[in-house]
Structures are given as structure tokens and as C-alpha cells.
Amino acid sequence: MTKNKIFFIPFFLLLIFLIVYRSPCYFFQEGYWQIESFEFYIYSLENSFFKSILYIYPEANYFELTLNIVSKLGTYFPNYSALIDVYFALSIKLGIFLYIYFSDSIIFNEQKYKILAILLVLFSPPMTPEVWLTTLHAKAYFGILSFILIFQNFDNLESYKKNAYRSLIIFSGLSSIYASIFAPIYFLKYLIKNNRDNFINFLSSLIPLLINLFIFIIFSNDNKDRFSFDIGKIESFSYNILIRPFFGSSIPKFFHNNLTLENNEFIFIAFFLIVIFLILILYKIYQKKDEITLLIFCSFLLQTVFVFVGSLYGDFVGGRYAVIPGIIILILFIRLFQLEENYFFKGVFGTLILISLIIGFIEFKHFAPLHYMLNCKI
């Protein structure tokens, strides 16, 4: 453990350097996101602290505790509101890295897997600039955190750490609709391993889900367009959630633009990829009979269905919607790599993860989709 802590200091400094390198202007109030234009900030300017903390954005109809807190703090220091937003978002990101590295995880059980997971969360292709260093989209990071929390090892965990863990589940769920959606997975974990700790963890995850469900029912604005569907959503899903996490944007778009195929042919290819993916994963789950793989796959299905149904656009599930499913599918392949004994499949899983890291690093700054969100205004 001492050796791990010594290694983490230069590693942590490297992570901070990479974050600043990607968008240095964010740390001088010249980034893409300006909190003063957020509806949350405007509401906080006009209302009391208590009302601001409990604010529910009418177009969303779910609770976002952290964004409410940061927006209210920004009104107290208007000249530094953009920096407050950035540094809170940065602290969330670094907090996730610290948790991954120092927690006792049943999946990131070796230092190499901890480092790999941190790098995937930092610069793998799903981590679009759209969610970069702003609490407006910190819900994506809280969703990732809640997913990672599922795999905490509770053996010999001290009581105060269990309480902190459950508080983190609740806070994360109240800050992110994506995080609260994981409650059924905590319940599945309880069914798999029936004990008191898993039951209390499930109850903790259920609190924010019930709150968000209540909010949705009571404050729903009957926005039926939000749940619209177009067949192009199948193609968007196949590209953004099955292909892009491994191969980024540049390579798939090159083939897409140079292949003379009709839209219905792309839809057929998308369906084919989905079927192949499901067959492969279900076969591996049946073959390995691994409970962790089952939890990861069910998490992927749950988040995929949620963003597929809840996406604001009828034909699109990319960008911020694909962040959590994209990270989950990469971690699923890490787990398959850990379990695989067949050299061919192990090589395939390992190669895909390596490609994701390489492409993600290449697209981290200059070749990123939506790269203008990383550009300085000066």
C-alpha cells in the first residue's frame, strides 16, 4: 500500500497536467461553459438559498443537487462564478480517480486495472468535450461513480467507511439522474449475495430514485417529443455506444463517408452489430458464469435503455448520452479480459481496450469531436 501511495503522487500530478493541457483556458474563466448563462444560475440569483438548492429545471424534471449548490455559490462570487463551476467539476473528476485508486474494488483489484480505469475515465473516446469541466454535465461523472461503487468490496470494511459509502451513493443519486437509475443493479447485487450490507446499499440507492420518480410524476410537463423515436436512433446507438468507445470518431466517420451505402443499409449493419454484440456477451456470461460480468452487463442494458428512451432527440443517443454506456462497455471488456483463458479472445479484448486508449489519447485535445468546446476564447 505504501508503494502504491508513493507511485500515485507523480501519477496524480500527471493526471492534473493532462487535464490542464486539454483546456488551459478553462482555468482562467475563458472556457466554453459560462455558468452565468445557466438557467440554474439565473434562478439562484432571484431566489433564496433554500429554494435554489431545491430547484428543479422544468425541462428536465429531475433533481440535480450539485449543480444547484454550485450555481448558488456562483451567485455569491459572480466575478468568479465560471471558476467555481470549473473547480467543482475538477474536484468531482479527481475524487473519482482517488476512489478508484485507493478503494478495495472487486473488479479493479490490481494496480494496473486501477490505472487503466482512471485513464479510460479521463480520455477514452466516450468522454466527449460536452461533459468536460462543467457541473452542468457532472451528472455523467456521478453516474460513472455510482456504477463503480457497485463493485466495492465490503469484506472487513470499517463501519465509518460503510456509512461514507452509502452517503456517497445517496449524494451521487441526488446529483445525477443517471446515478439514481442504478438502484435496480444494487438490488440485483443483493439478490446475488443476500446479506445486510447489500440490502442497506440497495435502500441507499433507492432513496434518490424514488425522489426523482416522484419529481417526474408530479412535475412532468407532458413533453412527448422527448420520447420520440426515429429509426435512425438504431444507427446512432450502434455508432455511439458500440463502435465509438473503441474506435473513436475519426476512423468510423472515414468509413461512413467513403462507403456508398443507403441509409437502410447502414441500419441493417447497425442491427447486425447489435445482434453480434449481444450474442458474444450473452455467450461469455453463460460460459464464465461470473456474477460481476452479469452486474456490468445489466448496468449497460439499464443505462442504454434509459438514454435510448430519455434522449432529447428522436434519432440521436450520442454525446453526453453515450458517456456512461460507453464507459460501462469498456469496463465490461476489461472484465472479460480478466476472465478469459482463451488466448485468441483474450488478445481481442486486450487489443480493443488498447485501441480505445490510443484513439482516446489522440482525440483528447486537437482531434476531439466538438473540439471547439475546448478552445480558448482569447
mmCIF file of C-alpha atoms in Angstrom, residues 50-289:
data_model
loop_
_atom_site.group_PDB
_atom_site.id
_atom_site.type_symbol
_atom_site.label_atom_id
_atom_site.label_comp_id
_atom_site.label_asym_id
_atom_site.label_seq_id
_atom_site.Cartn_x
_atom_site.Cartn_y
_atom_site.Cartn_z
ATOM 1 C CA PHE A 50 -33.134 27.033 0.279
ATOM 2 C CA LYS A 51 -35.219 27.499 -2.866
ATOM 3 C CA SER A 52 -32.100 27.440 -5.045
ATOM 4 C CA ILE A 53 -30.867 24.161 -3.559
ATOM 5 C CA LEU A 54 -34.259 22.544 -4.206
ATOM 6 C CA TYR A 55 -34.633 23.925 -7.740
ATOM 7 C CA ILE A 56 -35.919 21.548 -10.414
ATOM 8 C CA TYR A 57 -35.288 22.526 -14.009
ATOM 9 C CA PRO A 58 -38.685 22.362 -15.788
ATOM 10 C CA GLU A 59 -37.313 20.873 -18.990
ATOM 11 C CA ALA A 60 -35.588 18.025 -17.133
ATOM 12 C CA ASN A 61 -37.909 17.092 -14.250
ATOM 13 C CA TYR A 62 -35.256 15.523 -12.052
ATOM 14 C CA PHE A 63 -33.120 16.721 -9.155
ATOM 15 C CA GLU A 64 -29.535 17.978 -9.612
ATOM 16 C CA LEU A 65 -28.196 18.746 -6.146
ATOM 17 C CA THR A 66 -24.577 19.523 -7.010
ATOM 18 C CA LEU A 67 -25.476 21.821 -9.902
ATOM 19 C CA ASN A 68 -27.891 23.683 -7.621
ATOM 20 C CA ILE A 69 -25.225 24.103 -4.938
ATOM 21 C CA VAL A 70 -22.569 25.310 -7.378
ATOM 22 C CA SER A 71 -24.998 27.696 -9.075
ATOM 23 C CA LYS A 72 -25.932 29.277 -5.740
ATOM 24 C CA LEU A 73 -22.284 29.586 -4.689
ATOM 25 C CA GLY A 74 -21.575 31.246 -8.019
ATOM 26 C CA THR A 75 -24.100 33.984 -7.236
ATOM 27 C CA TYR A 76 -22.177 34.875 -4.071
ATOM 28 C CA PHE A 77 -18.992 35.405 -6.101
ATOM 29 C CA PRO A 78 -20.226 36.483 -9.559
ATOM 30 C CA ASN A 79 -16.773 37.550 -10.745
ATOM 31 C CA TYR A 80 -15.510 34.015 -10.162
ATOM 32 C CA SER A 81 -18.619 32.001 -10.968
ATOM 33 C CA ALA A 82 -17.066 30.333 -14.032
ATOM 34 C CA LEU A 83 -14.024 29.280 -11.995
ATOM 35 C CA ILE A 84 -16.248 27.922 -9.217
ATOM 36 C CA ASP A 85 -18.019 25.781 -11.814
ATOM 37 C CA VAL A 86 -14.737 24.513 -13.296
ATOM 38 C CA TYR A 87 -13.036 23.708 -9.995
ATOM 39 C CA PHE A 88 -16.069 21.911 -8.608
ATOM 40 C CA ALA A 89 -16.219 19.822 -11.786
ATOM 41 C CA LEU A 90 -12.481 19.199 -11.472
ATOM 42 C CA SER A 91 -12.847 18.088 -7.845
ATOM 43 C CA ILE A 92 -15.547 15.587 -8.860
ATOM 44 C CA LYS A 93 -13.287 14.152 -11.553
ATOM 45 C CA LEU A 94 -10.270 13.925 -9.232
ATOM 46 C CA GLY A 95 -12.444 12.460 -6.484
ATOM 47 C CA ILE A 96 -13.435 9.609 -8.803
ATOM 48 C CA PHE A 97 -9.768 8.993 -9.615
ATOM 49 C CA LEU A 98 -8.866 8.912 -5.915
ATOM 50 C CA TYR A 99 -11.695 6.499 -5.160
ATOM 51 C CA ILE A 100 -10.736 4.134 -7.970
ATOM 52 C CA TYR A 101 -7.094 4.100 -6.927
ATOM 53 C CA PHE A 102 -7.481 3.672 -3.173
ATOM 54 C CA SER A 103 -10.731 1.708 -2.863
ATOM 55 C CA ASP A 104 -10.896 -2.046 -2.458
ATOM 56 C CA SER A 105 -12.750 -2.975 -5.632
ATOM 57 C CA ILE A 106 -13.765 -6.480 -6.647
ATOM 58 C CA ILE A 107 -13.057 -5.606 -10.282
ATOM 59 C CA PHE A 108 -10.172 -3.104 -10.104
ATOM 60 C CA ASN A 109 -8.332 -5.443 -7.776
ATOM 61 C CA GLU A 110 -4.821 -4.777 -9.078
ATOM 62 C CA GLN A 111 -2.924 -1.544 -9.549
ATOM 63 C CA LYS A 112 -2.765 -1.976 -13.335
ATOM 64 C CA TYR A 113 -6.556 -2.200 -13.560
ATOM 65 C CA LYS A 114 -6.983 0.851 -11.323
ATOM 66 C CA ILE A 115 -4.679 2.869 -13.576
ATOM 67 C CA LEU A 116 -6.439 1.554 -16.685
ATOM 68 C CA ALA A 117 -9.865 2.523 -15.312
ATOM 69 C CA ILE A 118 -8.664 6.029 -14.415
ATOM 70 C CA LEU A 119 -7.210 6.559 -17.894
ATOM 71 C CA LEU A 120 -10.436 5.357 -19.520
ATOM 72 C CA VAL A 121 -12.481 7.818 -17.459
ATOM 73 C CA LEU A 122 -10.010 10.601 -18.304
ATOM 74 C CA PHE A 123 -9.577 10.296 -22.066
ATOM 75 C CA SER A 124 -11.289 7.302 -23.653
ATOM 76 C CA PRO A 125 -13.469 8.203 -26.686
ATOM 77 C CA PRO A 126 -16.801 8.257 -24.782
ATOM 78 C CA MET A 127 -15.553 11.176 -22.644
ATOM 79 C CA THR A 128 -16.761 13.864 -25.032
ATOM 80 C CA PRO A 129 -15.829 17.553 -24.568
ATOM 81 C CA GLU A 130 -19.538 18.158 -23.998
ATOM 82 C CA VAL A 131 -19.170 16.949 -20.385
ATOM 83 C CA TRP A 132 -15.731 18.472 -19.803
ATOM 84 C CA LEU A 133 -15.169 20.551 -16.642
ATOM 85 C CA THR A 134 -18.685 21.801 -16.053
ATOM 86 C CA THR A 135 -21.132 20.893 -13.304
ATOM 87 C CA LEU A 136 -23.901 21.247 -15.891
ATOM 88 C CA HIS A 137 -22.932 17.764 -17.087
ATOM 89 C CA ALA A 138 -21.328 16.487 -13.882
ATOM 90 C CA LYS A 139 -24.243 14.056 -13.773
ATOM 91 C CA ALA A 140 -22.316 11.916 -16.242
ATOM 92 C CA TYR A 141 -19.409 11.651 -13.793
ATOM 93 C CA PHE A 142 -21.708 10.942 -10.849
ATOM 94 C CA GLY A 143 -23.265 8.201 -12.977
ATOM 95 C CA ILE A 144 -19.816 6.691 -13.537
ATOM 96 C CA LEU A 145 -19.109 6.963 -9.807
ATOM 97 C CA SER A 146 -22.326 5.182 -8.840
ATOM 98 C CA PHE A 147 -21.506 2.413 -11.288
ATOM 99 C CA ILE A 148 -18.010 1.984 -9.820
ATOM 100 C CA LEU A 149 -19.435 1.993 -6.274
ATOM 101 C CA ILE A 150 -21.387 -1.165 -7.103
ATOM 102 C CA PHE A 151 -18.132 -3.130 -7.025
ATOM 103 C CA GLN A 152 -16.879 -2.014 -3.633
ATOM 104 C CA ASN A 153 -15.579 -4.942 -1.575
ATOM 105 C CA PHE A 154 -17.322 -4.891 1.821
ATOM 106 C CA ASP A 155 -15.234 -7.619 3.405
ATOM 107 C CA ASN A 156 -13.580 -6.193 6.539
ATOM 108 C CA LEU A 157 -14.735 -2.656 5.660
ATOM 109 C CA GLU A 158 -14.924 -0.413 8.734
ATOM 110 C CA SER A 159 -18.307 0.889 9.849
ATOM 111 C CA TYR A 160 -17.496 4.566 9.210
ATOM 112 C CA LYS A 161 -16.398 3.718 5.652
ATOM 113 C CA LYS A 162 -19.676 1.901 5.049
ATOM 114 C CA ASN A 163 -21.585 4.988 6.196
ATOM 115 C CA ALA A 164 -19.466 7.239 3.972
ATOM 116 C CA TYR A 165 -20.024 4.855 1.065
ATOM 117 C CA ARG A 166 -23.803 4.941 1.478
ATOM 118 C CA SER A 167 -23.809 8.703 1.857
ATOM 119 C CA LEU A 168 -21.897 8.876 -1.410
ATOM 120 C CA ILE A 169 -24.498 6.679 -3.123
ATOM 121 C CA ILE A 170 -27.297 8.987 -1.969
ATOM 122 C CA PHE A 171 -25.458 12.222 -2.789
ATOM 123 C CA SER A 172 -24.465 10.913 -6.213
ATOM 124 C CA GLY A 173 -28.033 9.831 -6.943
ATOM 125 C CA LEU A 174 -29.406 13.226 -5.916
ATOM 126 C CA SER A 175 -26.867 14.922 -8.184
ATOM 127 C CA SER A 176 -27.436 12.751 -11.253
ATOM 128 C CA ILE A 177 -30.437 11.051 -12.789
ATOM 129 C CA TYR A 178 -28.012 8.570 -14.361
ATOM 130 C CA ALA A 179 -26.691 7.636 -10.916
ATOM 131 C CA SER A 180 -30.137 7.125 -9.412
ATOM 132 C CA ILE A 181 -31.049 4.724 -12.223
ATOM 133 C CA PHE A 182 -28.527 2.187 -10.862
ATOM 134 C CA ALA A 183 -30.830 1.241 -7.944
ATOM 135 C CA PRO A 184 -32.059 -1.954 -9.708
ATOM 136 C CA ILE A 185 -28.423 -3.058 -10.097
ATOM 137 C CA TYR A 186 -27.824 -2.617 -6.363
ATOM 138 C CA PHE A 187 -30.927 -4.741 -5.859
ATOM 139 C CA LEU A 188 -29.574 -7.383 -8.255
ATOM 140 C CA LYS A 189 -26.322 -7.424 -6.281
ATOM 141 C CA TYR A 190 -28.375 -8.016 -3.135
ATOM 142 C CA LEU A 191 -30.184 -10.932 -4.812
ATOM 143 C CA ILE A 192 -26.853 -12.425 -5.888
ATOM 144 C CA LYS A 193 -25.272 -12.040 -2.463
ATOM 145 C CA ASN A 194 -28.022 -11.832 0.118
ATOM 146 C CA ASN A 195 -26.614 -10.014 3.136
ATOM 147 C CA ARG A 196 -27.322 -6.997 5.323
ATOM 148 C CA ASP A 197 -24.717 -4.731 3.726
ATOM 149 C CA ASN A 198 -26.033 -5.228 0.197
ATOM 150 C CA PHE A 199 -29.598 -4.671 1.386
ATOM 151 C CA ILE A 200 -28.713 -1.354 3.072
ATOM 152 C CA ASN A 201 -26.737 -0.346 -0.035
ATOM 153 C CA PHE A 202 -29.802 -1.025 -2.158
ATOM 154 C CA LEU A 203 -32.018 1.037 0.165
ATOM 155 C CA SER A 204 -29.491 3.885 -0.059
ATOM 156 C CA SER A 205 -29.602 3.754 -3.857
ATOM 157 C CA LEU A 206 -33.391 3.592 -3.809
ATOM 158 C CA ILE A 207 -33.801 6.947 -1.995
ATOM 159 C CA PRO A 208 -32.690 9.208 -4.892
ATOM 160 C CA LEU A 209 -34.509 7.036 -7.438
ATOM 161 C CA LEU A 210 -37.827 7.395 -5.588
ATOM 162 C CA ILE A 211 -37.257 11.150 -5.201
ATOM 163 C CA ASN A 212 -36.607 11.534 -8.934
ATOM 164 C CA LEU A 213 -39.583 9.318 -9.779
ATOM 165 C CA PHE A 214 -41.808 11.455 -7.552
ATOM 166 C CA ILE A 215 -40.486 14.639 -9.182
ATOM 167 C CA PHE A 216 -41.062 13.243 -12.663
ATOM 168 C CA ILE A 217 -44.645 12.241 -11.896
ATOM 169 C CA ILE A 218 -45.580 15.468 -10.112
ATOM 170 C CA PHE A 219 -43.765 17.992 -12.295
ATOM 171 C CA SER A 220 -43.911 16.327 -15.681
ATOM 172 C CA ASN A 221 -44.589 18.869 -18.426
ATOM 173 C CA ASP A 222 -46.001 16.290 -20.851
ATOM 174 C CA ASN A 223 -43.116 16.794 -23.265
ATOM 175 C CA LYS A 224 -43.926 13.900 -25.591
ATOM 176 C CA ASP A 225 -41.266 14.950 -28.094
ATOM 177 C CA ARG A 226 -38.607 13.910 -25.576
ATOM 178 C CA PHE A 227 -39.689 10.293 -26.022
ATOM 179 C CA SER A 228 -39.946 10.390 -29.794
ATOM 180 C CA PHE A 229 -38.294 7.685 -31.870
ATOM 181 C CA ASP A 230 -36.805 7.573 -35.334
ATOM 182 C CA ILE A 231 -35.229 4.502 -36.955
ATOM 183 C CA GLY A 232 -32.003 6.500 -37.202
ATOM 184 C CA LYS A 233 -31.680 6.084 -33.447
ATOM 185 C CA ILE A 234 -30.645 2.473 -34.078
ATOM 186 C CA GLU A 235 -27.743 3.627 -36.246
ATOM 187 C CA SER A 236 -26.831 6.310 -33.685
ATOM 188 C CA PHE A 237 -26.838 3.709 -30.914
ATOM 189 C CA SER A 238 -24.656 1.306 -32.867
ATOM 190 C CA TYR A 239 -22.110 4.012 -33.675
ATOM 191 C CA ASN A 240 -22.032 5.989 -30.416
ATOM 192 C CA ILE A 241 -22.329 3.155 -27.902
ATOM 193 C CA LEU A 242 -20.921 0.047 -29.613
ATOM 194 C CA ILE A 243 -18.288 1.413 -32.039
ATOM 195 C CA ARG A 244 -17.116 4.807 -30.845
ATOM 196 C CA PRO A 245 -15.973 3.707 -27.344
ATOM 197 C CA PHE A 246 -13.291 1.583 -29.028
ATOM 198 C CA PHE A 247 -12.518 3.355 -32.300
ATOM 199 C CA GLY A 248 -13.320 6.994 -31.566
ATOM 200 C CA SER A 249 -14.866 9.324 -34.116
ATOM 201 C CA SER A 250 -12.323 9.794 -36.900
ATOM 202 C CA ILE A 251 -11.967 6.199 -38.131
ATOM 203 C CA PRO A 252 -15.703 5.253 -38.166
ATOM 204 C CA LYS A 253 -16.620 8.565 -39.821
ATOM 205 C CA PHE A 254 -13.985 7.985 -42.505
ATOM 206 C CA PHE A 255 -15.553 4.649 -43.453
ATOM 207 C CA HIS A 256 -19.069 6.058 -43.144
ATOM 208 C CA ASN A 257 -18.291 8.941 -45.506
ATOM 209 C CA ASN A 258 -16.482 6.781 -48.052
ATOM 210 C CA LEU A 259 -18.866 3.847 -48.218
ATOM 211 C CA THR A 260 -21.548 4.263 -50.859
ATOM 212 C CA LEU A 261 -24.368 2.766 -48.836
ATOM 213 C CA GLU A 262 -28.000 3.745 -48.471
ATOM 214 C CA ASN A 263 -29.492 4.658 -45.099
ATOM 215 C CA ASN A 264 -31.371 1.377 -44.848
ATOM 216 C CA GLU A 265 -28.094 -0.497 -45.417
ATOM 217 C CA PHE A 266 -26.465 1.380 -42.550
ATOM 218 C CA ILE A 267 -29.481 0.486 -40.402
ATOM 219 C CA PHE A 268 -29.023 -3.183 -41.329
ATOM 220 C CA ILE A 269 -25.326 -3.025 -40.397
ATOM 221 C CA ALA A 270 -26.295 -1.370 -37.087
ATOM 222 C CA PHE A 271 -28.769 -4.158 -36.308
ATOM 223 C CA PHE A 272 -26.153 -6.747 -37.250
ATOM 224 C CA LEU A 273 -23.575 -5.228 -34.890
ATOM 225 C CA ILE A 274 -26.096 -5.123 -32.042
ATOM 226 C CA VAL A 275 -27.028 -8.786 -32.543
ATOM 227 C CA ILE A 276 -23.375 -9.898 -32.744
ATOM 228 C CA PHE A 277 -22.528 -7.931 -29.601
ATOM 229 C CA LEU A 278 -25.439 -9.427 -27.659
ATOM 230 C CA ILE A 279 -24.643 -12.972 -28.780
ATOM 231 C CA LEU A 280 -20.974 -12.594 -27.799
ATOM 232 C CA ILE A 281 -21.678 -11.106 -24.375
ATOM 233 C CA LEU A 282 -24.515 -13.491 -23.508
ATOM 234 C CA TYR A 283 -22.351 -16.441 -24.560
ATOM 235 C CA LYS A 284 -19.498 -15.218 -22.355
ATOM 236 C CA ILE A 285 -21.852 -14.677 -19.408
ATOM 237 C CA TYR A 286 -23.190 -18.219 -19.836
ATOM 238 C CA GLN A 287 -19.693 -19.642 -20.321
ATOM 239 C CA LYS A 288 -17.984 -17.863 -17.409
ATOM 240 C CA LYS A 289 -20.967 -17.750 -15.030
#
